[in-house]
């Protein structure tokens, strides 16, 4: 028997569609996990006879799509609070990385954690995101840096999806830094992950996309391109940590490979912005990493906007540059620090975040055929989502058409 139709009425719908249309006295019909109809309540289709709606009167509340955190490294063990203390005393992130701390410090903690320990360390961070109305999360590997430890991270991400009401997309980021086994042999490392680890983990169904840290302290453009070629040969989409600390030209190469997204982009140029726009590659901005690193070089927002690039924002949840589990705080920082408008911030955690994960056909807007993942908010205006700092105005989360407890 077909699942019952549910009517969600008397709501202000922030559809997050291409024109960011708001429907003041809106209603939605859902069936099972999908949206069947969205529109003004006055135009609501009549209930088919014998199939009465299950009705939910939302009392005029604001409703958005479920939020999407499209860039996280939330599966990890340990913390790097000691490094944060060093950075407060003036040591730089790059210096700490070059002296064997940074990503390698977390790598040691992850290698030493059992699958159960890794799951238990990561679950509270995921729960914190979900409490704010996040229904889709991307999680990267990149702290294992051996085949079994990268597999352990990706399996942990899949296990979190089984345990919590969330859609998780996994990204393979073994090209995060060169591990000790390959010191001085970055090219050999890239060949190993591209030719051996990537096909092995992909055949286990553990990889949804492939990422690389293309940076002066990471991998060169040529190395990144070899990895991308291997990913594309397996029909896996690619994305890149690009132009975060310097401009290496990664964005230009990534857009030639039709990357889903280029992320960070503090040092991107107007030419990079134009390349992103014409390739349809999403610019994912990570304002919390910018804040925590006390950087002074901002992404070229005006150029990105002028080029018509799709802008997303994400928490970057990681133990080094962004120990953060709040997408609402990300919206606040995206607006205040980078100068995004409230509307751009909302599009950045819904429609454009979905595009950054290749999910635009399924998630990120309130429209017929999209997943019935949405959030009902205790706010008087939708701008409040990026306005509060540390206050959570989430009222109710509906995931796959069901109200979460
Ligand atoms: N850029 C980031 O923001 C994270 N990784 C990356 O390549 C930070 C990773 C870390 O410091 O642990
Ligand atoms: Fe990152």
Short mmCIF file of C-alpha atoms and ligand atoms in Angstrom, two decimals:
data_model
loop_
_atom_site.label_atom_id
_atom_site.label_comp_id
_atom_site.label_asym_id
_atom_site.label_seq_id
_atom_site.Cartn_x
_atom_site.Cartn_y
_atom_site.Cartn_z
CA UNK A 1 0.00 0.00 0.00
CA UNK A 2 1.27 3.48 -0.87
CA UNK A 3 2.33 5.63 2.07
CA UNK A 4 -0.15 8.26 3.24
CA UNK A 5 0.05 11.82 1.99
CA UNK A 6 1.07 14.33 4.63
CA UNK A 7 0.06 17.96 4.48
CA UNK A 8 2.29 20.57 6.11
CA UNK A 9 0.30 23.78 6.09
CA UNK A 10 0.27 27.33 7.40
CA UNK A 11 4.02 27.87 6.94
CA UNK A 12 6.32 30.48 5.43
CA UNK A 13 8.36 28.52 2.94
CA UNK A 14 11.93 29.57 2.16
CA UNK A 15 12.15 27.36 -0.91
CA UNK A 16 15.88 28.05 -1.53
CA UNK A 17 15.19 27.54 -5.25
CA UNK A 18 17.12 29.44 -7.95
CA UNK A 19 15.28 32.66 -7.22
CA UNK A 20 15.19 32.08 -3.43
CA UNK A 21 11.39 32.33 -3.65
CA UNK A 22 9.50 32.72 -0.39
CA UNK A 23 5.90 31.51 -0.18
CA UNK A 24 4.19 33.43 2.62
CA UNK A 25 1.12 31.27 3.24
CA UNK A 26 2.60 28.08 1.94
CA UNK A 27 1.86 24.39 2.14
CA UNK A 28 3.65 21.19 1.16
CA UNK A 29 2.48 17.66 0.47
CA UNK A 30 4.88 14.81 1.14
CA UNK A 31 4.54 11.10 0.55
CA UNK A 32 7.10 8.78 2.07
CA UNK A 33 10.50 10.42 1.76
CA UNK A 34 9.62 12.81 -1.09
CA UNK A 35 7.96 16.17 -1.58
CA UNK A 36 4.93 15.83 -3.87
CA UNK A 37 3.73 19.40 -4.04
CA UNK A 38 4.82 22.86 -2.83
CA UNK A 39 2.88 26.07 -3.22
CA UNK A 40 0.53 28.67 -1.82
CA UNK A 41 -2.04 27.08 0.47
CA UNK A 42 -4.79 28.72 -1.59
CA UNK A 43 -3.76 26.51 -4.54
CA UNK A 44 -3.59 23.26 -2.59
CA UNK A 45 -4.88 20.35 -4.70
CA UNK A 46 -7.94 18.56 -3.30
CA UNK A 47 -7.26 15.41 -1.31
CA UNK A 48 -7.87 12.29 -3.39
CA UNK A 49 -10.99 10.58 -2.03
CA UNK A 50 -10.33 7.81 0.46
CA UNK A 51 -6.80 9.15 1.00
CA UNK A 52 -7.16 11.93 3.58
CA UNK A 53 -4.14 14.00 4.41
CA UNK A 54 -2.34 13.62 7.70
CA UNK A 55 -2.38 17.31 8.60
CA UNK A 56 0.28 19.35 10.37
CA UNK A 57 -0.61 23.00 11.10
CA UNK A 58 2.72 24.80 11.49
CA UNK A 59 1.20 27.96 12.96
CA UNK A 60 2.83 30.35 10.48
CA UNK A 61 6.38 29.18 11.23
CA UNK A 62 9.31 29.53 8.85
CA UNK A 63 10.36 26.37 7.05
CA UNK A 64 13.58 25.70 5.10
CA UNK A 65 15.08 22.65 3.42
CA UNK A 66 17.19 20.50 5.75
CA UNK A 67 20.60 22.14 6.08
CA UNK A 68 23.59 20.62 4.29
CA UNK A 69 27.16 20.76 5.64
CA UNK A 70 29.09 20.09 2.42
CA UNK A 71 32.67 20.09 3.79
CA UNK A 72 33.66 18.39 7.05
CA UNK A 73 36.45 16.25 8.43
CA UNK A 74 34.35 15.29 11.45
CA UNK A 75 35.62 11.72 11.74
CA UNK A 76 38.82 12.05 13.77
CA UNK A 77 40.30 11.18 17.16
CA UNK A 78 41.96 13.43 19.73
CA UNK A 79 42.15 17.21 19.63
CA UNK A 80 44.79 19.77 18.71
CA UNK A 81 44.03 22.23 21.49
CA UNK A 82 47.76 22.33 22.33
CA UNK A 83 48.54 23.52 18.81
CA UNK A 84 45.83 26.14 19.11
CA UNK A 85 47.58 27.40 22.25
CA UNK A 86 50.85 27.56 20.29
CA UNK A 87 49.18 29.49 17.48
CA UNK A 88 47.83 31.96 20.04
CA UNK A 89 51.46 32.57 21.00
CA UNK A 90 52.34 33.31 17.38
CA UNK A 91 53.40 30.03 15.81
CA UNK A 92 51.86 29.57 12.36
CA UNK A 93 49.68 26.70 11.13
CA UNK A 94 52.16 25.98 8.31
CA UNK A 95 55.13 25.98 10.71
CA UNK A 96 53.38 23.48 13.02
CA UNK A 97 52.55 21.31 10.01
CA UNK A 98 56.15 21.35 8.76
CA UNK A 99 57.47 20.29 12.17
CA UNK A 100 55.41 17.09 12.21
CA UNK A 101 52.29 18.38 13.98
CA UNK A 102 49.08 19.43 12.28
CA UNK A 103 47.44 16.77 10.11
CA UNK A 104 50.16 14.26 11.10
CA UNK A 105 49.31 14.71 14.79
CA UNK A 106 45.69 13.76 14.08
CA UNK A 107 46.89 10.94 11.81
CA UNK A 108 48.71 9.38 14.78
CA UNK A 109 45.57 9.64 16.92
CA UNK A 110 43.36 8.14 14.21
CA UNK A 111 45.75 5.26 13.53
CA UNK A 112 45.75 4.48 17.24
CA UNK A 113 41.96 4.48 17.58
CA UNK A 114 39.85 1.34 17.15
CA UNK A 115 36.83 1.60 14.82
CA UNK A 116 34.61 1.77 17.91
CA UNK A 117 36.71 4.55 19.48
CA UNK A 118 36.70 6.52 16.24
CA UNK A 119 32.91 6.19 16.01
CA UNK A 120 32.41 7.26 19.63
CA UNK A 121 34.71 10.26 19.25
CA UNK A 122 32.97 11.41 16.06
CA UNK A 123 29.29 10.80 16.91
CA UNK A 124 28.88 13.78 19.30
CA UNK A 125 30.15 16.15 16.60
CA UNK A 126 27.62 14.78 14.13
CA UNK A 127 24.86 15.03 16.75
CA UNK A 128 25.73 18.69 17.35
CA UNK A 129 25.29 19.42 13.64
CA UNK A 130 22.01 17.50 13.49
CA UNK A 131 20.64 19.45 16.46
CA UNK A 132 20.73 22.56 14.27
CA UNK A 133 18.64 21.07 11.49
CA UNK A 134 21.42 19.57 9.38
CA UNK A 135 20.14 16.56 7.44
CA UNK A 136 23.02 15.96 5.00
CA UNK A 137 26.73 15.94 5.84
CA UNK A 138 29.85 15.35 3.78
CA UNK A 139 32.68 13.60 5.64
CA UNK A 140 36.25 13.30 4.36
CA UNK A 141 38.91 10.74 5.09
CA UNK A 142 42.51 11.96 5.23
CA UNK A 143 43.76 11.26 8.74
CA UNK A 144 44.46 7.56 8.25
CA UNK A 145 46.94 7.78 5.38
CA UNK A 146 47.38 4.01 5.08
CA UNK A 147 44.92 1.85 3.14
CA UNK A 148 43.44 0.19 6.27
CA UNK A 149 43.26 3.45 8.22
CA UNK A 150 41.60 5.34 5.37
CA UNK A 151 39.14 2.44 5.10
CA UNK A 152 38.53 2.67 8.85
CA UNK A 153 37.64 6.36 8.55
CA UNK A 154 35.31 5.85 5.58
CA UNK A 155 33.59 2.88 7.22
CA UNK A 156 33.10 5.01 10.33
CA UNK A 157 31.37 7.64 8.18
CA UNK A 158 29.08 4.96 6.71
CA UNK A 159 28.38 3.58 10.21
CA UNK A 160 27.35 7.07 11.39
CA UNK A 161 24.82 7.20 8.55
CA UNK A 162 23.36 3.89 9.74
CA UNK A 163 23.15 5.10 13.34
CA UNK A 164 21.72 8.62 12.85
CA UNK A 165 18.93 10.19 10.77
CA UNK A 166 21.25 11.80 8.22
CA UNK A 167 22.46 11.40 4.66
CA UNK A 168 26.24 11.16 4.54
CA UNK A 169 28.45 11.60 1.48
CA UNK A 170 31.99 10.33 1.85
CA UNK A 171 35.02 11.94 0.25
CA UNK A 172 38.39 10.23 -0.15
CA UNK A 173 41.11 12.67 0.97
CA UNK A 174 44.19 10.47 1.32
CA UNK A 175 45.93 13.31 -0.57
CA UNK A 176 45.74 15.44 2.59
CA UNK A 177 49.46 15.29 3.43
CA UNK A 178 52.38 12.95 2.74
CA UNK A 179 52.49 10.28 5.49
CA UNK A 180 55.76 9.26 7.20
CA UNK A 181 55.97 6.06 5.11
CA UNK A 182 56.42 8.25 2.01
CA UNK A 183 58.48 11.17 3.37
CA UNK A 184 60.24 12.87 0.45
CA UNK A 185 58.28 10.71 -2.03
CA UNK A 186 55.08 12.63 -2.65
CA UNK A 187 54.90 11.43 -6.27
CA UNK A 188 55.13 7.80 -5.22
CA UNK A 189 52.44 8.43 -2.61
CA UNK A 190 50.09 9.94 -5.20
CA UNK A 191 50.68 6.95 -7.49
CA UNK A 192 49.92 4.55 -4.65
CA UNK A 193 46.68 6.19 -3.63
CA UNK A 194 45.56 6.73 -7.24
CA UNK A 195 46.41 3.25 -8.51
CA UNK A 196 45.90 1.07 -5.43
CA UNK A 197 43.89 2.63 -2.60
CA UNK A 198 41.31 4.48 -4.68
CA UNK A 199 40.18 1.45 -6.73
CA UNK A 200 40.21 -0.79 -3.65
CA UNK A 201 38.09 1.51 -1.50
CA UNK A 202 35.82 2.40 -4.40
CA UNK A 203 35.11 -1.29 -5.05
CA UNK A 204 33.95 -1.52 -1.42
CA UNK A 205 31.48 1.31 -2.08
CA UNK A 206 33.20 3.62 0.39
CA UNK A 207 33.86 6.63 -1.87
CA UNK A 208 31.41 9.21 -3.22
CA UNK A 209 34.00 11.81 -4.33
CA UNK A 210 37.76 12.45 -4.36
CA UNK A 211 39.46 15.50 -2.85
CA UNK A 212 43.05 16.78 -2.66
CA UNK A 213 44.80 19.41 -0.53
CA UNK A 214 46.44 21.34 -3.38
CA UNK A 215 48.72 23.68 -1.49
CA UNK A 216 52.33 24.68 -0.83
CA UNK A 217 52.24 22.44 2.26
CA UNK A 218 50.12 19.84 0.44
CA UNK A 219 50.23 18.55 -3.15
CA UNK A 220 51.19 20.29 -6.39
CA UNK A 221 48.79 20.95 -9.25
CA UNK A 222 50.46 18.22 -11.34
CA UNK A 223 50.13 15.68 -8.49
CA UNK A 224 46.51 16.69 -7.93
CA UNK A 225 45.80 16.24 -11.62
CA UNK A 226 47.15 12.67 -11.63
CA UNK A 227 44.80 11.81 -8.80
CA UNK A 228 41.87 13.50 -10.57
CA UNK A 229 42.56 11.54 -13.75
CA UNK A 230 42.41 8.29 -11.77
CA UNK A 231 39.15 9.36 -10.06
CA UNK A 232 37.51 10.39 -13.31
CA UNK A 233 38.53 7.10 -14.93
CA UNK A 234 36.46 5.43 -12.17
CA UNK A 235 33.61 7.91 -12.85
CA UNK A 236 34.05 9.49 -9.41
CA UNK A 237 33.49 13.24 -9.05
CA UNK A 238 36.39 15.39 -7.84
CA UNK A 239 36.77 18.41 -5.56
CA UNK A 240 39.72 20.37 -4.22
CA UNK A 241 41.03 22.25 -1.19
CA UNK A 242 42.27 25.13 -3.34
CA UNK A 243 44.10 28.43 -2.84
CA UNK A 244 43.73 28.41 0.97
CA UNK A 245 47.19 29.66 2.00
CA UNK A 246 48.69 30.54 -1.41
CA UNK A 247 47.57 30.54 -5.05
CA UNK A 248 49.01 27.49 -6.80
CA UNK A 249 46.62 27.45 -9.76
CA UNK A 250 44.65 24.45 -8.53
CA UNK A 251 41.29 26.06 -9.25
CA UNK A 252 42.10 26.41 -12.94
CA UNK A 253 43.03 22.74 -13.20
CA UNK A 254 40.05 21.60 -11.10
CA UNK A 255 37.57 23.51 -13.24
CA UNK A 256 39.06 21.95 -16.38
CA UNK A 257 38.16 18.61 -14.76
CA UNK A 258 34.63 19.83 -13.99
CA UNK A 259 35.17 19.57 -10.22
CA UNK A 260 32.01 19.64 -8.09
CA UNK A 261 33.61 22.27 -5.85
CA UNK A 262 36.75 24.18 -5.00
CA UNK A 263 36.92 24.89 -1.29
CA UNK A 264 38.58 27.64 0.81
CA UNK A 265 39.68 29.98 -2.04
CA UNK A 266 41.10 32.72 0.21
CA UNK A 267 43.82 33.37 -2.39
CA UNK A 268 41.67 32.84 -5.49
CA UNK A 269 41.68 35.52 -8.20
CA UNK A 270 39.02 37.06 -10.43
CA UNK A 271 40.19 34.70 -13.19
CA UNK A 272 39.62 31.77 -10.82
CA UNK A 273 36.13 33.08 -10.08
CA UNK A 274 35.33 33.21 -13.79
CA UNK A 275 36.67 29.67 -14.30
CA UNK A 276 34.49 28.37 -11.44
CA UNK A 277 31.41 30.02 -12.88
CA UNK A 278 31.89 28.74 -16.40
CA UNK A 279 32.59 25.18 -15.23
CA UNK A 280 29.60 25.19 -12.87
CA UNK A 281 32.01 24.39 -10.02
CA UNK A 282 30.72 25.54 -6.63
CA UNK A 283 32.94 27.82 -4.51
CA UNK A 284 32.74 26.44 -0.96
CA UNK A 285 33.79 29.08 1.58
CA UNK A 286 34.97 28.05 5.04
CA UNK A 287 34.77 31.14 7.25
CA UNK A 288 35.45 29.29 10.51
CA UNK A 289 38.87 28.11 9.25
CA UNK A 290 39.59 31.69 8.19
CA UNK A 291 38.59 32.87 11.68
CA UNK A 292 40.57 30.24 13.59
CA UNK A 293 43.72 30.76 11.54
CA UNK A 294 43.35 34.54 12.00
CA UNK A 295 44.08 34.90 8.30
CA UNK A 296 43.77 38.33 6.74
CA UNK A 297 43.27 37.28 3.13
CA UNK A 298 39.60 36.89 2.28
CA UNK A 299 38.11 35.01 -0.66
CA UNK A 300 37.28 37.35 -3.56
CA UNK A 301 33.55 37.59 -2.82
CA UNK A 302 32.85 40.51 -5.15
CA UNK A 303 34.57 38.72 -8.06
CA UNK A 304 32.79 35.44 -7.30
CA UNK A 305 29.47 37.25 -7.19
CA UNK A 306 30.19 39.22 -10.38
CA UNK A 307 31.16 36.02 -12.21
CA UNK A 308 27.94 34.33 -11.09
CA UNK A 309 29.72 31.53 -9.21
CA UNK A 310 27.52 29.37 -6.96
CA UNK A 311 28.56 30.03 -3.36
CA UNK A 312 28.29 27.47 -0.58
CA UNK A 313 29.56 27.69 3.00
CA UNK A 314 30.50 24.83 5.30
CA UNK A 315 31.80 24.21 8.81
CA UNK A 316 35.08 22.47 7.75
CA UNK A 317 34.75 20.68 11.13
CA UNK A 318 38.32 19.46 11.79
CA UNK A 319 40.68 19.38 14.78
CA UNK A 320 43.21 21.84 13.34
CA UNK A 321 41.80 24.86 11.57
CA UNK A 322 38.10 24.61 12.46
CA UNK A 323 37.11 22.82 15.67
CA UNK A 324 33.49 23.68 14.93
CA UNK A 325 30.21 21.81 14.83
CA UNK A 326 27.80 24.63 14.00
CA UNK A 327 26.44 25.45 10.58
CA UNK A 328 24.48 28.37 12.06
CA UNK A 329 27.74 29.88 13.36
CA UNK A 330 29.20 29.26 9.89
CA UNK A 331 26.35 31.38 8.48
CA UNK A 332 27.06 34.14 10.98
CA UNK A 333 30.74 34.16 10.09
CA UNK A 334 30.06 33.92 6.37
CA UNK A 335 27.96 37.04 6.57
CA UNK A 336 29.96 39.09 9.08
CA UNK A 337 33.52 38.09 8.08
CA UNK A 338 33.13 37.53 4.33
CA UNK A 339 30.27 39.92 3.63
CA UNK A 340 27.77 37.43 2.31
CA UNK A 341 24.14 38.51 2.39
CA UNK A 342 21.70 36.58 4.60
CA UNK A 343 20.20 35.11 1.46
CA UNK A 344 23.59 33.99 0.12
CA UNK A 345 24.35 32.34 3.45
CA UNK A 346 21.05 30.44 3.37
CA UNK A 347 21.55 29.37 -0.26
CA UNK A 348 25.07 28.36 0.79
CA UNK A 349 23.84 25.75 3.27
CA UNK A 350 20.95 24.50 1.12
CA UNK A 351 20.79 24.69 -2.67
CA UNK A 352 24.46 25.39 -3.37
CA UNK A 353 25.72 22.99 -0.71
CA UNK A 354 23.68 20.28 -2.46
CA UNK A 355 25.34 21.19 -5.77
CA UNK A 356 28.77 20.95 -4.13
CA UNK A 357 27.90 17.31 -3.39
CA UNK A 358 26.26 16.59 -6.75
CA UNK A 359 22.90 16.28 -4.97
CA UNK A 360 21.04 19.16 -6.63
CA UNK A 361 18.46 16.80 -8.14
CA UNK A 362 17.58 15.39 -4.72
CA UNK A 363 18.19 17.89 -1.96
CA UNK A 364 18.66 21.50 -0.97
CA UNK A 365 15.37 23.06 -2.10
CA UNK A 366 11.67 22.76 -1.35
CA UNK A 367 10.36 21.50 -4.68
CA UNK A 368 8.41 18.57 -6.09
CA UNK A 369 10.55 15.46 -6.25
CA UNK A 370 13.09 16.61 -3.65
CA UNK A 371 13.72 14.67 -0.45
CA UNK A 372 11.19 15.52 2.29
CA UNK A 373 13.96 16.80 4.58
CA UNK A 374 13.08 20.14 6.13
CA UNK A 375 13.34 22.24 9.26
CA UNK A 376 10.70 24.27 11.08
CA UNK A 377 12.26 27.23 12.89
CA UNK A 378 11.40 29.35 15.92
CA UNK A 379 12.21 32.60 14.15
CA UNK A 380 10.28 35.72 13.24
CA UNK A 381 12.30 36.32 10.08
CA UNK A 382 14.56 34.05 8.06
CA UNK A 383 17.58 36.36 8.57
CA UNK A 384 17.67 35.11 12.17
CA UNK A 385 19.39 31.92 10.98
CA UNK A 386 22.72 33.70 10.47
CA UNK A 387 22.14 36.25 13.19
CA UNK A 388 22.16 34.36 16.46
CA UNK A 389 25.51 33.29 17.87
CA UNK A 390 25.27 30.27 20.14
CA UNK A 391 21.47 30.22 20.19
CA UNK A 392 19.71 27.45 18.31
CA UNK A 393 16.26 28.39 16.97
CA UNK A 394 15.49 24.95 15.50
CA UNK A 395 11.96 23.82 16.35
CA UNK A 396 11.35 20.56 14.47
CA UNK A 397 13.31 18.54 11.95
CA UNK A 398 11.49 16.41 9.39
CA UNK A 399 13.65 13.81 7.73
CA UNK A 400 12.40 11.63 4.87
CA UNK A 401 8.88 12.83 5.66
CA UNK A 402 8.96 11.90 9.35
CA UNK A 403 9.20 14.19 12.36
CA UNK A 404 12.36 13.41 14.28
CA UNK A 405 11.93 12.90 18.02
N1 LIG B 1 42.32 22.20 4.98
C1 LIG B 1 41.61 22.26 6.08
O1 LIG B 1 40.93 23.19 6.40
C2 LIG B 1 41.71 21.00 6.78
N2 LIG B 1 42.40 20.22 5.85
C3 LIG B 1 42.77 20.96 4.85
O2 LIG B 1 43.41 20.51 3.93
C4 LIG B 1 42.49 21.13 8.04
C5 LIG B 1 43.03 19.83 8.46
C6 LIG B 1 43.73 19.88 9.79
O3 LIG B 1 44.42 20.84 10.14
O4 LIG B 1 43.61 18.87 10.50
FE1 LIG B 2 38.90 21.11 4.89
#
